[in-house]
Tab-separated table of C-alpha atoms in Angstrom:
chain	number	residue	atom	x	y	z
A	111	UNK	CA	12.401	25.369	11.756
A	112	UNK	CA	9.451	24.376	13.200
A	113	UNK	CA	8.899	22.564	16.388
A	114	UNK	CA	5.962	20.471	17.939
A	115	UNK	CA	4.748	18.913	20.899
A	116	UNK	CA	4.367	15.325	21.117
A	117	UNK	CA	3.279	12.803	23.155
A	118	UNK	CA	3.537	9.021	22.441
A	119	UNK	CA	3.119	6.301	24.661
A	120	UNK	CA	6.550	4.373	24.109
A	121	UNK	CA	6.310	0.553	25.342
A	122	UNK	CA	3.634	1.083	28.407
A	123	UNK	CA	5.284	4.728	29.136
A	124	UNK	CA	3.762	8.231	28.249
A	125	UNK	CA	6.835	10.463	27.006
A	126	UNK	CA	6.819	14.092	25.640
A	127	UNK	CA	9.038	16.372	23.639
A	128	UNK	CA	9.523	19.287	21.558
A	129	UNK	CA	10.462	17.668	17.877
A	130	UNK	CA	11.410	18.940	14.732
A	131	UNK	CA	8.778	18.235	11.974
A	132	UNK	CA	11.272	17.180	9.913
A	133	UNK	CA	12.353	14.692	12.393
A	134	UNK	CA	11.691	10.952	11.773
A	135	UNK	CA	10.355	8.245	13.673
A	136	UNK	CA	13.463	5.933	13.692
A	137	UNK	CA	15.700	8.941	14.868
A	138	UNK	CA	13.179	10.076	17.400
A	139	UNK	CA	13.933	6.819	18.958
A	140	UNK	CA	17.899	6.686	18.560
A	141	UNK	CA	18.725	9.666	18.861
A	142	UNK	CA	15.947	11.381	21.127
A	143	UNK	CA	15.392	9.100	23.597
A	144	UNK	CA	18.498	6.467	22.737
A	145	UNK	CA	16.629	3.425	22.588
A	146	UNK	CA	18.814	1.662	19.934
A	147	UNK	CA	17.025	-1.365	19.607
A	148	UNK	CA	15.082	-0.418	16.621
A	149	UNK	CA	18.061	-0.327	13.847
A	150	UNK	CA	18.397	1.674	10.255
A	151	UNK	CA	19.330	-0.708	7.747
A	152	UNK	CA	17.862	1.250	4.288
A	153	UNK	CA	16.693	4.127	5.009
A	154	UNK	CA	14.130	3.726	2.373
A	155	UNK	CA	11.585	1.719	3.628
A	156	UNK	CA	12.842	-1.765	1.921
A	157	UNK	CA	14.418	-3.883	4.445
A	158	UNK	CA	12.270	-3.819	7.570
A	159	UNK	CA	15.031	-3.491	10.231
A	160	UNK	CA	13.428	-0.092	11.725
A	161	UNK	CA	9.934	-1.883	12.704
A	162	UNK	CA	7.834	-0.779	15.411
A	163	UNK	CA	4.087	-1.388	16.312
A	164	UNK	CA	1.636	1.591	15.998
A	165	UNK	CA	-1.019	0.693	18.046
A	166	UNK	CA	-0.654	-2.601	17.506
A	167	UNK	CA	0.061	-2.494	13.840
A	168	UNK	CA	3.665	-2.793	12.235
A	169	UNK	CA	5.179	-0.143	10.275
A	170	UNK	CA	8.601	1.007	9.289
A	171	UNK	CA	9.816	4.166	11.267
A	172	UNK	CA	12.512	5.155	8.924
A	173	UNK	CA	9.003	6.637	6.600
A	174	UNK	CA	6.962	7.858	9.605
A	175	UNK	CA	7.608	11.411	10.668
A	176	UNK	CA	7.259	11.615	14.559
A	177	UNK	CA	4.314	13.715	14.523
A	178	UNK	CA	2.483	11.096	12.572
A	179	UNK	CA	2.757	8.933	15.725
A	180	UNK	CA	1.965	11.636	17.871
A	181	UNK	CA	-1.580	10.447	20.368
A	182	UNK	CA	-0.379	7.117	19.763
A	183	UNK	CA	0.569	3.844	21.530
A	184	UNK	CA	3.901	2.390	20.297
A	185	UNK	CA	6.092	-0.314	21.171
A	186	UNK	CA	9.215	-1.482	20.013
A	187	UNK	CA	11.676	-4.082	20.645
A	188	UNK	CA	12.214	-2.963	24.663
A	189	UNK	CA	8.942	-3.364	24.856
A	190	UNK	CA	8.842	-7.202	24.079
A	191	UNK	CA	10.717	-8.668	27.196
A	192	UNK	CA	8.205	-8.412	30.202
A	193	UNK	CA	9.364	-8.591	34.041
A	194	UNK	CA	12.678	-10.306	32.925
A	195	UNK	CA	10.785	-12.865	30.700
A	196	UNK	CA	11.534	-12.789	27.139
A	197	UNK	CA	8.294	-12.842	24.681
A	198	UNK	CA	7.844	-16.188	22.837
A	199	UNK	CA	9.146	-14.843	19.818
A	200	UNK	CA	12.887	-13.652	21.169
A	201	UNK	CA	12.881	-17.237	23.011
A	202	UNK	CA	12.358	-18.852	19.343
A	203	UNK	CA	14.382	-16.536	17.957
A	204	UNK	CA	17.239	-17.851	20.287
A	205	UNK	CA	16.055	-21.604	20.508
A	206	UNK	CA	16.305	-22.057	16.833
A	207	UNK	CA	19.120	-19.755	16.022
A	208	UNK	CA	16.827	-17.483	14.122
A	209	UNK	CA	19.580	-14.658	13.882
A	210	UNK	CA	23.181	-14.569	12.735
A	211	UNK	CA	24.533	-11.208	12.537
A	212	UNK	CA	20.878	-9.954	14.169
A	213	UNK	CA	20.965	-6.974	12.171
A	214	UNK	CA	17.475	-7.646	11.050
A	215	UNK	CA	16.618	-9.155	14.289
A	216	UNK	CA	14.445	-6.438	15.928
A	217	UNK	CA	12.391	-5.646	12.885
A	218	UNK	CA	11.914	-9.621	11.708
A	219	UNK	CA	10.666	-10.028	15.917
A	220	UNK	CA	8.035	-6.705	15.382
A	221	UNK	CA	6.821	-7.701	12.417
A	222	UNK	CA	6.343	-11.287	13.504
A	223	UNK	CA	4.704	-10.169	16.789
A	224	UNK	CA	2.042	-8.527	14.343
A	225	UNK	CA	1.871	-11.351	12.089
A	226	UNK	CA	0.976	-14.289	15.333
A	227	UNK	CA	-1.247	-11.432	16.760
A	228	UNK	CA	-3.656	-11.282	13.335
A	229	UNK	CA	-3.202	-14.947	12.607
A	230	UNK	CA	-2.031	-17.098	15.639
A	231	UNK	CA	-1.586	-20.400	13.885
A	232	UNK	CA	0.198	-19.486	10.339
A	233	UNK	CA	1.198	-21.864	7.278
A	234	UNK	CA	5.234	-21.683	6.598
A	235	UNK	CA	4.286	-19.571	3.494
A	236	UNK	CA	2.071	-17.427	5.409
A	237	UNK	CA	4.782	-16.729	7.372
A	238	UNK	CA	7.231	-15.862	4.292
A	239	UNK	CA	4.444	-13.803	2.772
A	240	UNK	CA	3.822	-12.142	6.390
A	241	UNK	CA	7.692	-11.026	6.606
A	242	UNK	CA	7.946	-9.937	3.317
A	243	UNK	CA	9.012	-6.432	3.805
A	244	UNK	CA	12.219	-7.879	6.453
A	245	UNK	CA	15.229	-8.283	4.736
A	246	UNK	CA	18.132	-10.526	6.342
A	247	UNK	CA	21.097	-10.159	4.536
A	248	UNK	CA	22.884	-13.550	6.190
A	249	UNK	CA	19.861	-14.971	4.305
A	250	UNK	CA	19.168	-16.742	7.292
A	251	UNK	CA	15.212	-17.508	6.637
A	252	UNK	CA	14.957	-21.316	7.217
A	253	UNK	CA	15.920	-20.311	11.112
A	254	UNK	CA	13.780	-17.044	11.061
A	255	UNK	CA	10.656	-19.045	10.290
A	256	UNK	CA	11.622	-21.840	12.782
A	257	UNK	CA	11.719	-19.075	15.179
A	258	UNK	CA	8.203	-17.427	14.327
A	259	UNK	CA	6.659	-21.300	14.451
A	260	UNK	CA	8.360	-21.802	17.866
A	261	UNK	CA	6.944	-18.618	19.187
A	262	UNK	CA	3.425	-19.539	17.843
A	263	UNK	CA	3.074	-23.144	19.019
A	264	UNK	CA	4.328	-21.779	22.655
A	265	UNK	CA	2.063	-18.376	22.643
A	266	UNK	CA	-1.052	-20.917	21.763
A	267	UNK	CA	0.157	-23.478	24.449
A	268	UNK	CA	0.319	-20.516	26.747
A	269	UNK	CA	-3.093	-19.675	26.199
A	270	UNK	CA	-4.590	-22.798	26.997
B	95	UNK	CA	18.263	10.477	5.136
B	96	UNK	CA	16.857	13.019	7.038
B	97	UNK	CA	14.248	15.224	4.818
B	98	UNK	CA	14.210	18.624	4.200
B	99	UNK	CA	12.369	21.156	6.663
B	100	UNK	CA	8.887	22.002	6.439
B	101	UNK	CA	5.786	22.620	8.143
B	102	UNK	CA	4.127	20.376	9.616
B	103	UNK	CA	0.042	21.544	9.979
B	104	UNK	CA	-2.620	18.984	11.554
B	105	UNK	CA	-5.993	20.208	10.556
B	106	UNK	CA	-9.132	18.553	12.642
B	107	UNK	CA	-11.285	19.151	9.627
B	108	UNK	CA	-12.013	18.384	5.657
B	109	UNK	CA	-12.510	22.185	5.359
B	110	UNK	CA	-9.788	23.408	7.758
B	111	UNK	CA	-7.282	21.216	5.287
B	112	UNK	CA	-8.841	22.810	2.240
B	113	UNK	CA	-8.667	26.722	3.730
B	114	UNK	CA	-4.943	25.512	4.161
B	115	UNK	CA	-4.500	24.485	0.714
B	116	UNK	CA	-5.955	27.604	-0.317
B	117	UNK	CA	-3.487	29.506	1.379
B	118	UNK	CA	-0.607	27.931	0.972
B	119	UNK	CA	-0.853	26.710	-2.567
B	120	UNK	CA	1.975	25.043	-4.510
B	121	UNK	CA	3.993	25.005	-1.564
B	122	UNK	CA	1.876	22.702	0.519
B	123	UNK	CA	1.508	18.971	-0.228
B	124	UNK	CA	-0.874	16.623	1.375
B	125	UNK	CA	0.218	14.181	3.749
B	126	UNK	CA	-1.523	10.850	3.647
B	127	UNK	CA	0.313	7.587	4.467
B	128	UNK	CA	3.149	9.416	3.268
B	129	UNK	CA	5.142	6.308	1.454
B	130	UNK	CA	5.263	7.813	-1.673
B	131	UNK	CA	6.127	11.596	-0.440
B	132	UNK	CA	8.341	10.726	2.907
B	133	UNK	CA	10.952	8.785	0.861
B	134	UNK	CA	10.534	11.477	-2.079
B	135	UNK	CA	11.339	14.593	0.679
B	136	UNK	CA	14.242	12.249	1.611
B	137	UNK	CA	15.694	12.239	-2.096
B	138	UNK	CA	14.727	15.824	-2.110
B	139	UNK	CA	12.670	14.605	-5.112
B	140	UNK	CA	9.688	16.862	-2.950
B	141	UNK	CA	10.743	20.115	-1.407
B	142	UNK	CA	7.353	21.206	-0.073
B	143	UNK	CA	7.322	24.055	2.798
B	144	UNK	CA	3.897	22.727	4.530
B	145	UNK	CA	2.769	19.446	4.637
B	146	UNK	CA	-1.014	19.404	5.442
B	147	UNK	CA	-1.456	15.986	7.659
B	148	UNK	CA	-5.320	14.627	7.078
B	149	UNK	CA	-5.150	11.371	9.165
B	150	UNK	CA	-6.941	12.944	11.964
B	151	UNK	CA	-10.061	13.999	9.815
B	152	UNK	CA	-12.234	12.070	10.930
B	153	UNK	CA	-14.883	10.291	8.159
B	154	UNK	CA	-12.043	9.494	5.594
B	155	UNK	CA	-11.567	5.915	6.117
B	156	UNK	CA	-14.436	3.757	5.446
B	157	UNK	CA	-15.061	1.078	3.064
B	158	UNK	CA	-18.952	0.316	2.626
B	159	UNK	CA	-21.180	-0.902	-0.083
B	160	UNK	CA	-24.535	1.571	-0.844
B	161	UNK	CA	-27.031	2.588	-3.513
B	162	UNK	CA	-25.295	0.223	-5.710
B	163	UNK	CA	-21.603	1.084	-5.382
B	164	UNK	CA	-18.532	0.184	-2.874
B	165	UNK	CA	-17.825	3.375	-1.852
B	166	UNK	CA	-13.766	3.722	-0.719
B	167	UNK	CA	-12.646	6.497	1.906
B	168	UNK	CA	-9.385	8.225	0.153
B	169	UNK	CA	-7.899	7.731	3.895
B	170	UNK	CA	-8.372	3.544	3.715
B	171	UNK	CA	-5.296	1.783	4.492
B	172	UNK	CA	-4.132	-0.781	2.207
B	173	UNK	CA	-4.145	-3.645	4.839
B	174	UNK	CA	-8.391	-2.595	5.110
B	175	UNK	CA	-8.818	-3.898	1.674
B	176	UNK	CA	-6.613	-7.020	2.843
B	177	UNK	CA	-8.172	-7.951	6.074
B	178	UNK	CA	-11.885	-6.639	4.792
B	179	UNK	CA	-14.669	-9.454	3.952
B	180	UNK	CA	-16.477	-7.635	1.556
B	181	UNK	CA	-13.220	-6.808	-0.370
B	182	UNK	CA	-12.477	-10.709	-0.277
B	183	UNK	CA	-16.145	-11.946	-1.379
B	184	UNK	CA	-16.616	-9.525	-4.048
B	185	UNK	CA	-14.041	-7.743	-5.456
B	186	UNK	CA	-11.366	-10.398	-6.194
B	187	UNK	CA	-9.337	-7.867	-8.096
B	188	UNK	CA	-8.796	-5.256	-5.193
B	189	UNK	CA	-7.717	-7.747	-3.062
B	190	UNK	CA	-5.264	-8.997	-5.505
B	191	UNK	CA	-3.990	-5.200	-6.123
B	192	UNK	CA	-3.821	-4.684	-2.408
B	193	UNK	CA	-2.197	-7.849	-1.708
B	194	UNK	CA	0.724	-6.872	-4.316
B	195	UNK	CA	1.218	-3.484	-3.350
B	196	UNK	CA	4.773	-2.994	-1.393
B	197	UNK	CA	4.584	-5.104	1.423
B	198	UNK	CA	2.803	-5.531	4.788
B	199	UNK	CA	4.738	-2.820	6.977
B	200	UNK	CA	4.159	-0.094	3.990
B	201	UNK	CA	0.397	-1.340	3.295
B	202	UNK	CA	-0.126	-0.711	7.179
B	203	UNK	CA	0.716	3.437	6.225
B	204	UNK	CA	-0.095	3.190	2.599
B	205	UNK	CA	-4.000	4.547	1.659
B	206	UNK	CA	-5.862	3.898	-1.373
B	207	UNK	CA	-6.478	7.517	-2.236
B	208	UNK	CA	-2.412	8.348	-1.920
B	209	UNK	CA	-2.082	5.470	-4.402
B	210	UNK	CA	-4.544	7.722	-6.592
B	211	UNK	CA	-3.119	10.928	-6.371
B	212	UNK	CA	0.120	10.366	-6.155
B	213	UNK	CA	-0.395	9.892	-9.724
B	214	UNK	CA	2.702	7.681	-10.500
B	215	UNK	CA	1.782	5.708	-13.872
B	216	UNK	CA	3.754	2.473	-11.646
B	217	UNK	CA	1.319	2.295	-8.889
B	218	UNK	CA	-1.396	-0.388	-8.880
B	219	UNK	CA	-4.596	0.732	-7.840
B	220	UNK	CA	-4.926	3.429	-11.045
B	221	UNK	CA	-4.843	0.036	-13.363
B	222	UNK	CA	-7.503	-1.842	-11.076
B	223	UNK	CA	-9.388	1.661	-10.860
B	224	UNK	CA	-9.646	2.097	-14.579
B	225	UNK	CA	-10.788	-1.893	-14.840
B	226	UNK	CA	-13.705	-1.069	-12.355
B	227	UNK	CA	-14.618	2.127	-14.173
B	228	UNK	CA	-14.502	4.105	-10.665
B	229	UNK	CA	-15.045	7.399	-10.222
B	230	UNK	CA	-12.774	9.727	-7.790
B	231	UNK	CA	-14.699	12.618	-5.166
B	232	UNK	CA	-12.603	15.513	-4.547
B	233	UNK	CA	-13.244	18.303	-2.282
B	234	UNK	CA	-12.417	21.599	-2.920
B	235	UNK	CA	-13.129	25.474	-1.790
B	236	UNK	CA	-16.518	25.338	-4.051
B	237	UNK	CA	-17.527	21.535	-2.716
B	238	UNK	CA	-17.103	18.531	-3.943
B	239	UNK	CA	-17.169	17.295	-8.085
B	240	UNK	CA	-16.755	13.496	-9.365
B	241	UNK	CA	-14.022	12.651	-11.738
B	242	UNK	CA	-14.313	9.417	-14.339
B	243	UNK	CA	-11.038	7.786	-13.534
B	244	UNK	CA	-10.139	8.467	-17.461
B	245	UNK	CA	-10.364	12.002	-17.058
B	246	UNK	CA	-8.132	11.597	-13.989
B	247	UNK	CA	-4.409	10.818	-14.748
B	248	UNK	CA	-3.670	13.875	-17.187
B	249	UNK	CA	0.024	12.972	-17.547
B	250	UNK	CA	2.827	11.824	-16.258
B	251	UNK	CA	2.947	11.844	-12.206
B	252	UNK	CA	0.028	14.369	-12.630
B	253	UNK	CA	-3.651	14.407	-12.198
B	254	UNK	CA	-6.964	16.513	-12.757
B	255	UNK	CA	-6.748	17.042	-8.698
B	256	UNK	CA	-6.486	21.204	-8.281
B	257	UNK	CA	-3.566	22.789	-5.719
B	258	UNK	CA	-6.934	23.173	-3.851
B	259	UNK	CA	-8.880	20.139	-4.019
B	260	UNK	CA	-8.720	16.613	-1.099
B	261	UNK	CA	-9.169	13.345	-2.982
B	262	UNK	CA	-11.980	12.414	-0.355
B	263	UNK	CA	-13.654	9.151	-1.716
B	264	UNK	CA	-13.758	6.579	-4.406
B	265	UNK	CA	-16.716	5.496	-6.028
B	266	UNK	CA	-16.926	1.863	-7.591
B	267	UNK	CA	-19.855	0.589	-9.644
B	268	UNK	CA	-21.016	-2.528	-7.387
B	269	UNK	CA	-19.638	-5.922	-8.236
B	270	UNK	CA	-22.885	-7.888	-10.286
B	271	UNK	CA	-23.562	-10.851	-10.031
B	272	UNK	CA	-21.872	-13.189	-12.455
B	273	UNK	CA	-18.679	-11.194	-12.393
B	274	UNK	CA	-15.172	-11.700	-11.672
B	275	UNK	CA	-11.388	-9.698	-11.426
B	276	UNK	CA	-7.833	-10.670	-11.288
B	277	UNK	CA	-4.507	-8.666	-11.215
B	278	UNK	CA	-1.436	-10.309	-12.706
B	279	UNK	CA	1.508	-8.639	-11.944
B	280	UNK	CA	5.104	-9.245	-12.330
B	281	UNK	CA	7.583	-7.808	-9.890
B	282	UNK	CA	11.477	-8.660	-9.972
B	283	UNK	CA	11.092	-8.699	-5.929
B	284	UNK	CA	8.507	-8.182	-3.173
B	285	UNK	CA	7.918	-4.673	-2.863
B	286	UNK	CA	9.435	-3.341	-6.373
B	287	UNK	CA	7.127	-0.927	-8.847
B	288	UNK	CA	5.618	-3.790	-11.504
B	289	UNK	CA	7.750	-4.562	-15.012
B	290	UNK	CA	4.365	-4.586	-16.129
B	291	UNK	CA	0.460	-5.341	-14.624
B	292	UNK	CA	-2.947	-5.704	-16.043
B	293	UNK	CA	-6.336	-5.308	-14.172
B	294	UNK	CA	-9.245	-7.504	-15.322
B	295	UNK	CA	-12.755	-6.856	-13.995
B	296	UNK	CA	-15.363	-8.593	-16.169
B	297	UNK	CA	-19.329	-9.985	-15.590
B	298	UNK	CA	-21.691	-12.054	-17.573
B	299	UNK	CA	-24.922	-11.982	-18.454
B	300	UNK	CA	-27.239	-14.675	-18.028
B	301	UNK	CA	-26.668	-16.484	-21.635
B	302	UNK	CA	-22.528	-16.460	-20.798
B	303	UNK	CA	-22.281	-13.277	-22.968
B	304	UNK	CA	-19.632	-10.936	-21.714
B	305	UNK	CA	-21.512	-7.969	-20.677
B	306	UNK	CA	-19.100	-5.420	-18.989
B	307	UNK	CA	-15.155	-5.641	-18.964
B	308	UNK	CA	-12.435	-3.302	-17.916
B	309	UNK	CA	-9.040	-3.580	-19.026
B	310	UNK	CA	-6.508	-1.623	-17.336
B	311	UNK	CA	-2.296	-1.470	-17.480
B	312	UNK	CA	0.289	-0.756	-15.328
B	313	UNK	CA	3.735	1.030	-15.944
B	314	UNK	CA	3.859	1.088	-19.518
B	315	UNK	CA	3.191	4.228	-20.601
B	316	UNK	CA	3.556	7.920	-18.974
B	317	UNK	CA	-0.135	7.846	-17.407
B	318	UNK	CA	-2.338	4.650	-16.175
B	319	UNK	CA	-3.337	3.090	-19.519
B	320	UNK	CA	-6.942	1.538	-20.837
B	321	UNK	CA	-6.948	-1.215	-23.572
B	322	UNK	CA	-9.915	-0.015	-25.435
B	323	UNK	CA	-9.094	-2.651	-28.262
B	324	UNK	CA	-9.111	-5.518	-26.174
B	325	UNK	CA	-12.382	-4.799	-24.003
B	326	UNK	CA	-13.744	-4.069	-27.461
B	327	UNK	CA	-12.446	-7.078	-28.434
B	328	UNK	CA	-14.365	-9.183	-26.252
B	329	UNK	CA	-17.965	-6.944	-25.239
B	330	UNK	CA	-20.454	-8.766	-26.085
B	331	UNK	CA	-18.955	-11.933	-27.041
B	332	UNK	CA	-18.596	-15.611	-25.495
B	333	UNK	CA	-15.363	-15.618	-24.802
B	334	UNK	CA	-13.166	-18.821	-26.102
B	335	UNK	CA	-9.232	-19.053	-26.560
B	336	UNK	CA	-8.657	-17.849	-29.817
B	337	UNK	CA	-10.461	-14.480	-28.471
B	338	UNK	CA	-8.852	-14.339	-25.399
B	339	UNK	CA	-5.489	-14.910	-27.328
B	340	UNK	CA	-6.246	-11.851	-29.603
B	341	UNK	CA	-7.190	-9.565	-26.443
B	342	UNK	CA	-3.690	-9.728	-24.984
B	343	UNK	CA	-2.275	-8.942	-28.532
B	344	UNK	CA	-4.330	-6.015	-28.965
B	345	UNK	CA	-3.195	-4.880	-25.108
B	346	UNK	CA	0.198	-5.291	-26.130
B	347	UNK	CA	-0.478	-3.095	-29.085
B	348	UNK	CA	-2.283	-0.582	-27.037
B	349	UNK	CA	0.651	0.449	-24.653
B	350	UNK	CA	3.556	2.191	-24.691
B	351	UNK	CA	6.527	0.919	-22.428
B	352	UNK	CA	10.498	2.685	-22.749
B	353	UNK	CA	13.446	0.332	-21.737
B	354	UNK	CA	14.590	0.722	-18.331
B	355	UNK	CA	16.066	-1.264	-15.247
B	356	UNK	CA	13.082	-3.706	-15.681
B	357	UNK	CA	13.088	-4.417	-18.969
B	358	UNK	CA	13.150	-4.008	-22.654
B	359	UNK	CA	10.111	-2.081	-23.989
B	360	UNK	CA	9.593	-5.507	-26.354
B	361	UNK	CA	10.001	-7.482	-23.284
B	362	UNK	CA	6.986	-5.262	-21.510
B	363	UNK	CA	4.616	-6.035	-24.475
B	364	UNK	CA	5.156	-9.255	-24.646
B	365	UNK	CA	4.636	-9.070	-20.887
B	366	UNK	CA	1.558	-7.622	-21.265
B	367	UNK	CA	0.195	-9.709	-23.616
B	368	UNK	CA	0.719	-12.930	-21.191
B	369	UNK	CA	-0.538	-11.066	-18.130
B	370	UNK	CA	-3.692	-9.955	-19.861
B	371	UNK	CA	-4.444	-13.491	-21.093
B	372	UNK	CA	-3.931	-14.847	-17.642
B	373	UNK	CA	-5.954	-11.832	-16.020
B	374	UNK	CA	-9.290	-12.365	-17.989
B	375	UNK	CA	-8.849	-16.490	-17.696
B	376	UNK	CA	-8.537	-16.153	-13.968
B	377	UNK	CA	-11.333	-13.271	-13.772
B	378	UNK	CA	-13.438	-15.990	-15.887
B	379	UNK	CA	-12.546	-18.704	-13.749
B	380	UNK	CA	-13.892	-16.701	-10.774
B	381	UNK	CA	-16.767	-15.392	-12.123
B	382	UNK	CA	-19.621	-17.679	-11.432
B	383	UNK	CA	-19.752	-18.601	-15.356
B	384	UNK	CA	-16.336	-20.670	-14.010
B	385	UNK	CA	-16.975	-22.060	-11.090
């Protein structure tokens, strides 16, 4: 089987290794380099739960071989929390109880961070259509888009 | 899942990938966004033994109107249709298509050529394509050749795209003045393949005759359908109810569903027959006859 040299910048951090081409994203991560936070919940690119940011942009890992990211800047949910401070959106998620099992926790945060990054000051159904591809199977929603709302109003206040 | 081995190749350049092609033949595949092949490798669907990656070709993502066309770059993510001004001002329809294919993590990966060449009769741009009369560039060992998209989807999950040819660029007629599109599409969820879709891309002339229209239907039949009956239908006429009624009946008689998970076959007709009344009423409504 064939192997390959990559090198992604993982969450502020330039790492290298010899991968399989076959080898996905999501498993790069897990298994690789055992940063768990970014879960499998499909495995077929419904439910949202593997999210990471590719350069800034949100995408599913469990469809992303690792070579595709290979050059690139990622981050994933390690990469959130900054010098012990939790980003705006894991402090709404745990304000306004924006998780219940937290399965979908990680993927609903990267996708979100996204979302408030293109469009800082959403409507409650921009927010729905913007986490459209996340899947929480304790149906939790009503909390999910507290959280996101939270995490805007306080990234905007921070700004200012 | 974890997908089947292969070769993964990285070519810098449109002709590099081609040469590859060439020499590897059936058992390469292209490697775009890879949301249609990645989760087909997975289900061992695909079993290719090279994938040819052409995201870092450079030139293959663009989106730019010139000499009278909007000219596409096969390599343009979905989201660039979404998040591009142009797109939003004048070409109502692709933004609708874009905006209702998967969902925002997969449109991210997701390009408009893959959506193409893929060839799957349940994707949405071939139904928008065939409504805006495009025409597809594909590159191949001799150079490059234009394909109407009618010639293009020869059958089921295949296309007049050789074992050596790129998909490189699409070619759209530019939006005229007077003239508006609309995508109706109904899903059971976000993200699911449509139970049925029609593309409406229409424009006026200056007396409120309909002048151009393209009719286009998704998922029900074994290749990306055109209702010839109902743009005939309504060419050339001032369109009213009772014609726009008798458009989505001749739609529904123009396409050929099969019962499955989403439906009846009856049920997909009489889908179609709605959708397509509500797709030239909205493309009406936003042409600037209706506004």
């Amino acid at each position: 089987m064939s192997k390959h040299t990559v090198t992604i910048e993982i969450n502020g951090s330039s790492i290298t290794r010899e991968v399989d081409s076959r080898l996905l994203l999501v498993h790069f991560l897990r298994e690789e380099l055992v940063m768990t936070g970014t879960h499998i919940g499909c495995d077929t690119s419904h439910c949202g739960a593997c999210t990471v940011l590719i350069d800034g942009r949100s995408v599913k890992s469990c469809t992303l071989f690792t070579m595709q990211a290979n050059g690139k800047s990622l981050t994933t949910i390690e990469g959130m929390e900054t010098e012990g401070k939790l980003h705006p959106l894991q402090e709404g998620f745990h304000q306004e109880h924006g998780l219940q099992c937290g399965f979908c926790t990680p993927g609903m945060i990267m996708r979100a961070a996204e979302l408030l990054d293109k469009n800082p000051n959403p409507t409650e159904e921009e927010i729905r259509w913007g986490i459209s591809g996340n899947l929480c199977r304790c149906t939790g929603y009503v909390n999910i888009i507290k959280a996101v709302q939270y995490a805007a109003e306080k990234i905007q206040k921070e700004a200012t | 899942m974890i997908p089947p081995p292969y070769e993964y190749l990285n070519p810098n350049q449109l002709s590099e990938a081609i040469s590859l092609l060439q020499k590897h033949g059936e058992e390469a595949k292209i490697l775009a966004g890879g949301h249609s092949l990645i989760p087909a490798m997975k289900l061992r669907f695909a079993l290719p033994e090279y994938l040819i990656d052409i995201s870092g070709i450079e030139g293959m993502d663009f989106l730019r109107e010139e000499e009278g066309q909007l000219r596409i770059g096969a390599m343009s993510r979905e989201s660039s249709l979404e998040e591009s001004e142009l797109i939003s001002e004048k070409y109502p329809l692709l933004l609708d298509t874009a905006k209702m294919i998967a969902d925002p993590q997969v449109r991210n990966m997701a390009t408009v050529g893959g959506n193409l060449a893929h060839g799957d009769p349940a994707n949405d741009h071939p139904a928008a394509m065939i409504a805006l009369r495009a025409r597809v560039v594909v590159e191949g060992p001799n150079g490059s050749r234009e394909i109407g998209i009618d010639d293009f989807f020869t059958d089921f999950f295949t296309t007049a795209l050789q074992n050596n040819e790129i998909l490189t660029e699409i070619k759209i007629p530019a939006a005229p003045p007077n003239s508006g599109g609309s995508y109706q599409k109904i899903e059971r969820k976000v993200g699911d393949y449509a139970a049925a879709a029609v593309a409406c891309q229409l424009s006026f002339d200056a007396g409120g005759t309909i002048q151009q229209i393209g009719i286009g239907l998704t998922n029900v039949g074994p290749i990306p359908l055109r209702s010839n009956s109902a743009e005939d239908h309504l060419r050339g006429q001032i369109p009213d109810d009772s014609l726009i009624r008798e458009s989505g009946r001749l739609a529904a008689e123009d396409c050929d569903p099969v019962d499955d998970l989403r439906g009846s076959a009856e049920y997909k007709r009489d889908l179609v027959n709605e959708l397509t009344q509500r797709a030239i009423k909205i493309s009406i409504e936003r042409s600037e006859r209706g506004s």
